[in-house]
Short mmCIF file of C-alpha atoms in Angstrom, two decimals:
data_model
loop_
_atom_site.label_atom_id
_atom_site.label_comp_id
_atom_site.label_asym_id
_atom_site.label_seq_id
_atom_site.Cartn_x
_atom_site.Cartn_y
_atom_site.Cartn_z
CA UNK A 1 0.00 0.00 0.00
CA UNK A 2 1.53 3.32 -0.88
CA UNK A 3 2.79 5.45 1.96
CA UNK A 4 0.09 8.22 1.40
CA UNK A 5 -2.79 5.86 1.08
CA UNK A 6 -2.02 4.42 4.55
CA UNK A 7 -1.90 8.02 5.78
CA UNK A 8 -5.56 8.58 4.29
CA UNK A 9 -7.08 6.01 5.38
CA UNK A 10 -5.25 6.61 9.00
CA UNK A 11 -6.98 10.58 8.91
CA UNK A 12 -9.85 9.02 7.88
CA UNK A 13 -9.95 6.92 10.69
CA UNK A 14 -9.56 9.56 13.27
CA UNK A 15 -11.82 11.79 11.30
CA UNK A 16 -14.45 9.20 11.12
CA UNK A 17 -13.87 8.65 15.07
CA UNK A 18 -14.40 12.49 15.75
CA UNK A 19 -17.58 12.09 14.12
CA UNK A 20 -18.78 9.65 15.49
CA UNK A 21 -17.99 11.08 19.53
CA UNK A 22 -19.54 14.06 18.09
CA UNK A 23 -23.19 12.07 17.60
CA UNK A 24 -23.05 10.25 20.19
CA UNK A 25 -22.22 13.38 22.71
CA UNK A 26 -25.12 15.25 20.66
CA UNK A 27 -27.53 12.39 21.40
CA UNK A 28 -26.25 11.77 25.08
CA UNK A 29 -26.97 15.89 25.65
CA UNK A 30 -30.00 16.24 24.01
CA UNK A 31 -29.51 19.27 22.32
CA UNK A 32 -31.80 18.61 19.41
CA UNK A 33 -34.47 16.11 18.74
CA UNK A 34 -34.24 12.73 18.23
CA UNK A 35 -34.71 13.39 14.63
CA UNK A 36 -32.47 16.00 14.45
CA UNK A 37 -29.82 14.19 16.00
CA UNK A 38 -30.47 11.68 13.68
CA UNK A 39 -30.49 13.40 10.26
CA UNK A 40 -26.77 15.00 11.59
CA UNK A 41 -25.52 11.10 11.90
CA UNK A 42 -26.65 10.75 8.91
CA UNK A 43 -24.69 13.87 7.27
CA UNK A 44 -21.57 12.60 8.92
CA UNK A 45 -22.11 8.63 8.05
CA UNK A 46 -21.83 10.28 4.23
CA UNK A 47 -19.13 12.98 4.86
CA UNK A 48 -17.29 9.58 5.87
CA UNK A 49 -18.41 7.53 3.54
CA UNK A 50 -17.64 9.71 0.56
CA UNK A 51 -13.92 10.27 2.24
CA UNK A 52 -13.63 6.92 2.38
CA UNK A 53 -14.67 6.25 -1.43
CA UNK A 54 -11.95 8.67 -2.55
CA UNK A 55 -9.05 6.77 -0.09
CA UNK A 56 -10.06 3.36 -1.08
CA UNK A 57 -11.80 3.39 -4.52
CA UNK A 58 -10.12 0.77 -7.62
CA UNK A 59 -8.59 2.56 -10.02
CA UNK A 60 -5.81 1.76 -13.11
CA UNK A 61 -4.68 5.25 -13.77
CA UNK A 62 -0.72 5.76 -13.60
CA UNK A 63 -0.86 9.60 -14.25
CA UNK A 64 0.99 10.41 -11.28
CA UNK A 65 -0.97 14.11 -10.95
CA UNK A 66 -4.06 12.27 -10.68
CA UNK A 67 -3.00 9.64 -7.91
CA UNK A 68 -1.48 12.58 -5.97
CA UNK A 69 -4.41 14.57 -5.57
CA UNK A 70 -6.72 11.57 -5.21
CA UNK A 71 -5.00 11.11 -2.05
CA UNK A 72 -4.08 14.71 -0.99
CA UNK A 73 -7.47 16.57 -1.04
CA UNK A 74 -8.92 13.46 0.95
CA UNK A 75 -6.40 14.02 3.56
CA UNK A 76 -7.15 17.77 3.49
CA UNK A 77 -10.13 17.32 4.03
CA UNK A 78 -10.08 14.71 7.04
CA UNK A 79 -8.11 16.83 8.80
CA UNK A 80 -10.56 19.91 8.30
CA UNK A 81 -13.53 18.21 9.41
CA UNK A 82 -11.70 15.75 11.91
CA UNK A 83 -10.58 18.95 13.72
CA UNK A 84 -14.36 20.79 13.59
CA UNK A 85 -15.91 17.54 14.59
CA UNK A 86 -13.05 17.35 17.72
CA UNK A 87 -13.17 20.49 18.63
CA UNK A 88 -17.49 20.72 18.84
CA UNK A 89 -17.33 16.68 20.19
CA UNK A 90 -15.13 18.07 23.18
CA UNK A 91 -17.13 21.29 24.30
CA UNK A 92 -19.93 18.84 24.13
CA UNK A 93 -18.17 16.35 26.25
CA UNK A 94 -17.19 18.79 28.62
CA UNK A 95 -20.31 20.05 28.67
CA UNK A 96 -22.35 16.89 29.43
CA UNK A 97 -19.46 16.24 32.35
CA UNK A 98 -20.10 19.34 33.98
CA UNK A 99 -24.00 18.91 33.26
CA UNK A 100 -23.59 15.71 34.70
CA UNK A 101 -22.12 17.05 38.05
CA UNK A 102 -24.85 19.56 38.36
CA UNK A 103 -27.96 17.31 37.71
CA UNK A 104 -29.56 14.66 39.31
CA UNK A 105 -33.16 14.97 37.88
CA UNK A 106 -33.92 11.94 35.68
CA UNK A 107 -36.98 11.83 32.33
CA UNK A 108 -38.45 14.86 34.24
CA UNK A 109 -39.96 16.50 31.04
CA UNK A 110 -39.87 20.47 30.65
CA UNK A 111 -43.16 22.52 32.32
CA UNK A 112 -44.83 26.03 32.07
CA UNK A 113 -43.96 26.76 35.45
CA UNK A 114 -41.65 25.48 38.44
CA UNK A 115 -41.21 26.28 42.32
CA UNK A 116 -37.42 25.44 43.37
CA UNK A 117 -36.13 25.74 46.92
CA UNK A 118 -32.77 26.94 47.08
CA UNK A 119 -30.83 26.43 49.65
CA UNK A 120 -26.68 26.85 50.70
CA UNK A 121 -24.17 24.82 51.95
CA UNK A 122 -20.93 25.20 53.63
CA UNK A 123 -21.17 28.35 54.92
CA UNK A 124 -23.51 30.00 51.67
CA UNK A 125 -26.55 31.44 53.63
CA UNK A 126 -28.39 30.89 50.58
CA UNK A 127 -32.43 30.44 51.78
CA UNK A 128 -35.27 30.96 49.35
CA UNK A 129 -38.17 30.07 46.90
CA UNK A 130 -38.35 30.93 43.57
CA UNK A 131 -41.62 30.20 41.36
CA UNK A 132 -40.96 30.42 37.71
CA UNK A 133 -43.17 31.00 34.70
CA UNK A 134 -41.88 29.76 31.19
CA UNK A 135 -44.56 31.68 29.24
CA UNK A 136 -44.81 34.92 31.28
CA UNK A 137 -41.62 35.10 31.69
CA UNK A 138 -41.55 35.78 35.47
CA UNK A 139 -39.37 35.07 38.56
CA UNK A 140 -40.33 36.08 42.16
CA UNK A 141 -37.95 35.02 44.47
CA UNK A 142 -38.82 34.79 48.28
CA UNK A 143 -36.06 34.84 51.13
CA UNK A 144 -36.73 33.75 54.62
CA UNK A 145 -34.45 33.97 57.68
CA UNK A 146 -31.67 30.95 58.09
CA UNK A 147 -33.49 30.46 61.33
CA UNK A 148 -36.74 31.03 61.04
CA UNK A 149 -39.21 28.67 62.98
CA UNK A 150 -41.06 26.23 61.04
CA UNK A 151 -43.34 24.07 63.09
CA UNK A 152 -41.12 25.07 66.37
CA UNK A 153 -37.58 24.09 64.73
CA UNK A 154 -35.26 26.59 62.92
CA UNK A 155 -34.55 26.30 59.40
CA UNK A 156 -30.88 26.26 59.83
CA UNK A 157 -31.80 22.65 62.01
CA UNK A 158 -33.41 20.79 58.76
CA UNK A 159 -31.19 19.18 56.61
CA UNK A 160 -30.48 20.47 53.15
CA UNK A 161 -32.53 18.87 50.42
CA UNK A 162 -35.62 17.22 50.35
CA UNK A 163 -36.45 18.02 54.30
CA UNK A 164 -35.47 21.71 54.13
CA UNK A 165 -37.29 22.29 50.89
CA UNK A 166 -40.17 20.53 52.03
CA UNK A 167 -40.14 23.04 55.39
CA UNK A 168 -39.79 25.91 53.21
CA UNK A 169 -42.78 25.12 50.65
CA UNK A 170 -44.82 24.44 54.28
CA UNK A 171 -43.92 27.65 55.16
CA UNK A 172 -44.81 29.70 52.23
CA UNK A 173 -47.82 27.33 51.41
CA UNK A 174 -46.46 26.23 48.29
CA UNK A 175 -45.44 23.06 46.56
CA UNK A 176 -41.89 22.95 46.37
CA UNK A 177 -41.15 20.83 42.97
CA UNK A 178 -37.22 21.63 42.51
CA UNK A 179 -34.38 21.90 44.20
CA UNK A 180 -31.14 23.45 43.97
CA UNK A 181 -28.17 23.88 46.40
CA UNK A 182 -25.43 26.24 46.21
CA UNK A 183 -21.96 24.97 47.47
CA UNK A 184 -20.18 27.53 49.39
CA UNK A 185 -16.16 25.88 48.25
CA UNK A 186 -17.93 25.76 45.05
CA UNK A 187 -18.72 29.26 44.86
CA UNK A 188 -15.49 30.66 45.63
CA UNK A 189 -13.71 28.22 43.07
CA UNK A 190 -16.08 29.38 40.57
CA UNK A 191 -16.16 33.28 40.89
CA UNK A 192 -11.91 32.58 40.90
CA UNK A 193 -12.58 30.49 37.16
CA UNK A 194 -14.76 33.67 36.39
CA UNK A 195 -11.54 36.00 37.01
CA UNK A 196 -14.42 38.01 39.29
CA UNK A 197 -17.82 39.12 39.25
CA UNK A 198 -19.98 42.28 39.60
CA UNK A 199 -21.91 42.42 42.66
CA UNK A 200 -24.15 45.92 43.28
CA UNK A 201 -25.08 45.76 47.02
CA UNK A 202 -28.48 48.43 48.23
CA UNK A 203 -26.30 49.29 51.56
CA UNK A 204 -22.65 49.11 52.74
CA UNK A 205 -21.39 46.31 55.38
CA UNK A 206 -18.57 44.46 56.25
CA UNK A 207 -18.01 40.57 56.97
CA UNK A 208 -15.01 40.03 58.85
CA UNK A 209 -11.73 42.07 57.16
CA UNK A 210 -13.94 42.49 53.96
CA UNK A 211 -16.00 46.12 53.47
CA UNK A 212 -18.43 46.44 50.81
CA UNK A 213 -20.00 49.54 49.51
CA UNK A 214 -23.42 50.22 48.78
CA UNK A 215 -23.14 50.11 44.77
CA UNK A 216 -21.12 47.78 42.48
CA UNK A 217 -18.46 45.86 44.26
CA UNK A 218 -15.72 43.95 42.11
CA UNK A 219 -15.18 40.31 44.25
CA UNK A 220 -12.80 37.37 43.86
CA UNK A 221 -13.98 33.79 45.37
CA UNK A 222 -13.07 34.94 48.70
CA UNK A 223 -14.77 38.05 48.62
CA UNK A 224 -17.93 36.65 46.99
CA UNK A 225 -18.09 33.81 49.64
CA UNK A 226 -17.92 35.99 52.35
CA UNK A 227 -20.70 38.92 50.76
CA UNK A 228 -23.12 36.19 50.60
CA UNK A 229 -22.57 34.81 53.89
CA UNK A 230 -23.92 37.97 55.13
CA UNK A 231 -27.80 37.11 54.07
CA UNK A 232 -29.74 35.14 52.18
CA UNK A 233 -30.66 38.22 49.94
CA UNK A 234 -26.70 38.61 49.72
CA UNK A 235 -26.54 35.44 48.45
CA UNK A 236 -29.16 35.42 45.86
CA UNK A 237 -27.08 38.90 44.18
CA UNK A 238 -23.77 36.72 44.16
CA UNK A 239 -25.52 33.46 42.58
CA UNK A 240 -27.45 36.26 40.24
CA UNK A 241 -24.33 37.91 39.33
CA UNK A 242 -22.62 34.93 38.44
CA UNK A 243 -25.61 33.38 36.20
CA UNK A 244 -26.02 36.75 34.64
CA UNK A 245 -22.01 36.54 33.89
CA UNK A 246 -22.69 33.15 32.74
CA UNK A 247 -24.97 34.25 29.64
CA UNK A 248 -22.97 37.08 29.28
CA UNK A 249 -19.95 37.09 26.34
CA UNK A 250 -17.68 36.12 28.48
CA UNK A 251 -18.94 32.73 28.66
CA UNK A 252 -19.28 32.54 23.94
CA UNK A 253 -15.34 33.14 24.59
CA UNK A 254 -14.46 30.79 27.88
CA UNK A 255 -16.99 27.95 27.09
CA UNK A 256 -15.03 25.37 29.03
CA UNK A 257 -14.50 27.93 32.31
CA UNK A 258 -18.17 28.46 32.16
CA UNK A 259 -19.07 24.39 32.36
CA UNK A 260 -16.22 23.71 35.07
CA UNK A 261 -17.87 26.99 36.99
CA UNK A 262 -21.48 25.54 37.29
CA UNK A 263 -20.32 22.19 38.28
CA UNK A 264 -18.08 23.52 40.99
CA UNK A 265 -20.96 25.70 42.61
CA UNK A 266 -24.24 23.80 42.94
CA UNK A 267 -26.25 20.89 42.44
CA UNK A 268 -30.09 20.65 41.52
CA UNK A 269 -32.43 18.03 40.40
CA UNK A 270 -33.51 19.63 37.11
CA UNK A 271 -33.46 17.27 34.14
CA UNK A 272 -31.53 18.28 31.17
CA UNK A 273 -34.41 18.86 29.44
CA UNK A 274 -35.95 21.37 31.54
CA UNK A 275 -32.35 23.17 31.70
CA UNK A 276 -32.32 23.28 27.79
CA UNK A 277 -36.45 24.24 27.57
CA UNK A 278 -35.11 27.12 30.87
CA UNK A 279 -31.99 28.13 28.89
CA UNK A 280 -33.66 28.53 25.52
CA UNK A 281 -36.49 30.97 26.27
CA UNK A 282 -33.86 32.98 27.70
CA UNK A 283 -33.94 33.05 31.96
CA UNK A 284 -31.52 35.94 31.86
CA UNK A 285 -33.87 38.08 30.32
CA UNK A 286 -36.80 37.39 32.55
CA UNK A 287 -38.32 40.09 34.96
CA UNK A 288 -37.96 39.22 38.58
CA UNK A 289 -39.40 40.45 41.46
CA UNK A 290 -37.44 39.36 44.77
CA UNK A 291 -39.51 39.68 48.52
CA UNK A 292 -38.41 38.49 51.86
CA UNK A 293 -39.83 37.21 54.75
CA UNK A 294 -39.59 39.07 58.00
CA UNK A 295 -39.93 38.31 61.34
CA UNK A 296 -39.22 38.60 65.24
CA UNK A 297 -36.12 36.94 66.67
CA UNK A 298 -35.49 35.37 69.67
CA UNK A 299 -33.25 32.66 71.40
CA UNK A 300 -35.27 30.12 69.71
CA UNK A 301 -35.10 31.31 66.19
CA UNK A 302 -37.07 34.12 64.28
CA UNK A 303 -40.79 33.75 64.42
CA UNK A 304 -42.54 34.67 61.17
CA UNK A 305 -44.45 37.77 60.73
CA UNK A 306 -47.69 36.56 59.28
CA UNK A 307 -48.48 39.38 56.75
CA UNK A 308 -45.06 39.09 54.99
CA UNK A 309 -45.57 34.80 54.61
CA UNK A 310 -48.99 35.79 53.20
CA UNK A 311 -47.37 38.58 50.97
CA UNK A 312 -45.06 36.13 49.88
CA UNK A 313 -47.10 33.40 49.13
CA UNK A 314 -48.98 35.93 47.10
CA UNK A 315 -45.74 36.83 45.04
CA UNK A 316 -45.21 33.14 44.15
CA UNK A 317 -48.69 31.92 43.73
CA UNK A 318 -49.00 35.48 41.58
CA UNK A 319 -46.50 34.29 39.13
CA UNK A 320 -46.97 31.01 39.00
CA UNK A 321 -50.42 31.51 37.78
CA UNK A 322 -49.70 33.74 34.98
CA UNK A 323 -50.53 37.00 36.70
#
């Protein structure tokens, strides 16, 4: 077999490889249809297949010309699609890794609306509801006290998942349907990958040897972890600054930064589905309207105030209802 054949048919190889990762990761993420998904196999099964033709077709010709470029533009153009079919096989692989790490939802199909508890971890006081509305476009998210008394036991006492969502959506008088937790080591690991976000606090405070101003404050990881360990409100700005920085350019030019970010900061039980059906009608772009929950502290934790849980339960029921 002549030298340049072998190399051919070895491109071809790797190209036809690259192509077929690149499926498979399409089909594994769900990106498009089933159909879709499908119809693209099929495009690459013939980009192959034709490449292949060219490499390994009979043929008696001795013009020397002739067998030079039957060889060369095949191995052109293995190496042009073998890199575009690499290159969009591994953001996709990366991608479904870091998606992977985030999700635990399983065939939960996308809805019109959904109520997720949000809670922190590891020092993130990170404590809310948030009732979404696909076609209205509407967020309201409502923040209650890290220890405020539900049934007699504070908040801060459930443990954080299922039970503290559940206490939350008992609370509010709501059905909590979604969860997601925000990882405090996460956070700070991910604002770092981000090289920073944009945080603009309503007053001026200071947690431990950090000061922040009322306005925009520029924070590293450290500084981000520690502005929203002041509140729960605090911590809904840092995880909003961070999503908003997400769909922002930044993330069109450091794809892979982005992924490794929302892996290292939380964990929910969305499906991929409802992330891609959430992501494609735009969430960034989506009014929101953000309440919390007041009360009256004491030894024993912060009793509710009555009218604000009403108000609140108002807010969410409000949007969740289309109104």
């Amino acid at each position: 077999m002549q030298p340049k054949k072998i190399i051919a048919a070895a491109l071809w190889g790797l190209m036809t490889a690259a192509l077929i990762d690149l499926v498979y990761q399409l089909a594994r993420f769900g990106l498009f249809s089933g159909t879709v998904t499908a119809v693209i196999g099929v495009l690459c099964a013939g980009v192959s297949a034709l490449i292949a033709w060219r490499v390994f077709k009979r043929d008696a010709s001795t013009d020397f010309s002739y067998r030079r470029r039957r060889y060369t533009g095949p191995m052109i153009a293995a190496v042009i699609v073998g890199l575009i079919a690499f290159g969009a096989g591994h953001l996709l692989s990366v991608t479904n890794h870091a998606m992977d790490d985030v999700l635990s939802g399983q065939r939960k199909t996308a809805a019109k609306t959904y109520t997720v508890a949000m809670m922190g971890e590891g020092g993130t006081s990170l404590d809310a509801v948030a009732a979404i509305n696909t076609e209205t476009k509407k967020i309201a998210v409502v923040t209650v006290p890290s220890d405020v008394l539900i049934d007699g036991t504070p908040l801060s006492q459930y443990t954080i998942g299922p039970d503290a969502a559940r206490a939350m959506g008992s609370l509010l008088g709501v059905s909590v349907n979604r969860r997601m937790i925000l990882k405090a080591s996460g956070l700070k690991s991910a604002v770092d990958t981000m090289d920073g976000v944009k945080v603009t606090s309503p007053e001026a405070f200071s947690v431990g040897p950090y000061n922040f101003i009322a306005g925009t404050n520029e924070l590293n990881g450290t500084e981000a972890l520690a502005f929203a360990s002041h509140s729960t409100a605090c911590a809904e700005l840092v995880t909003s600054a961070v999503m908003d920085k997400m769909t922002s350019g930044w993330a069109a030019t450091h794809y892979t930064d982005a992924m490794t970010a929302v892996s290292q900061m939380m964990t929910t039980d969305f499906s991929r589905s409802e992330l891609k059906s959430l992501m494609g009608k735009g969430l960034s772009s989506y009014t929101r309207e953000a309440y919390a929950v007041t009360g009256t502290a004491s030894a024993a934790g912060t009793a509710p105030d009555a009218t604000s849980v009403s108000a609140a339960k108002t807010r969410l029921e409000n949007v969740l209802k289309g109104q």
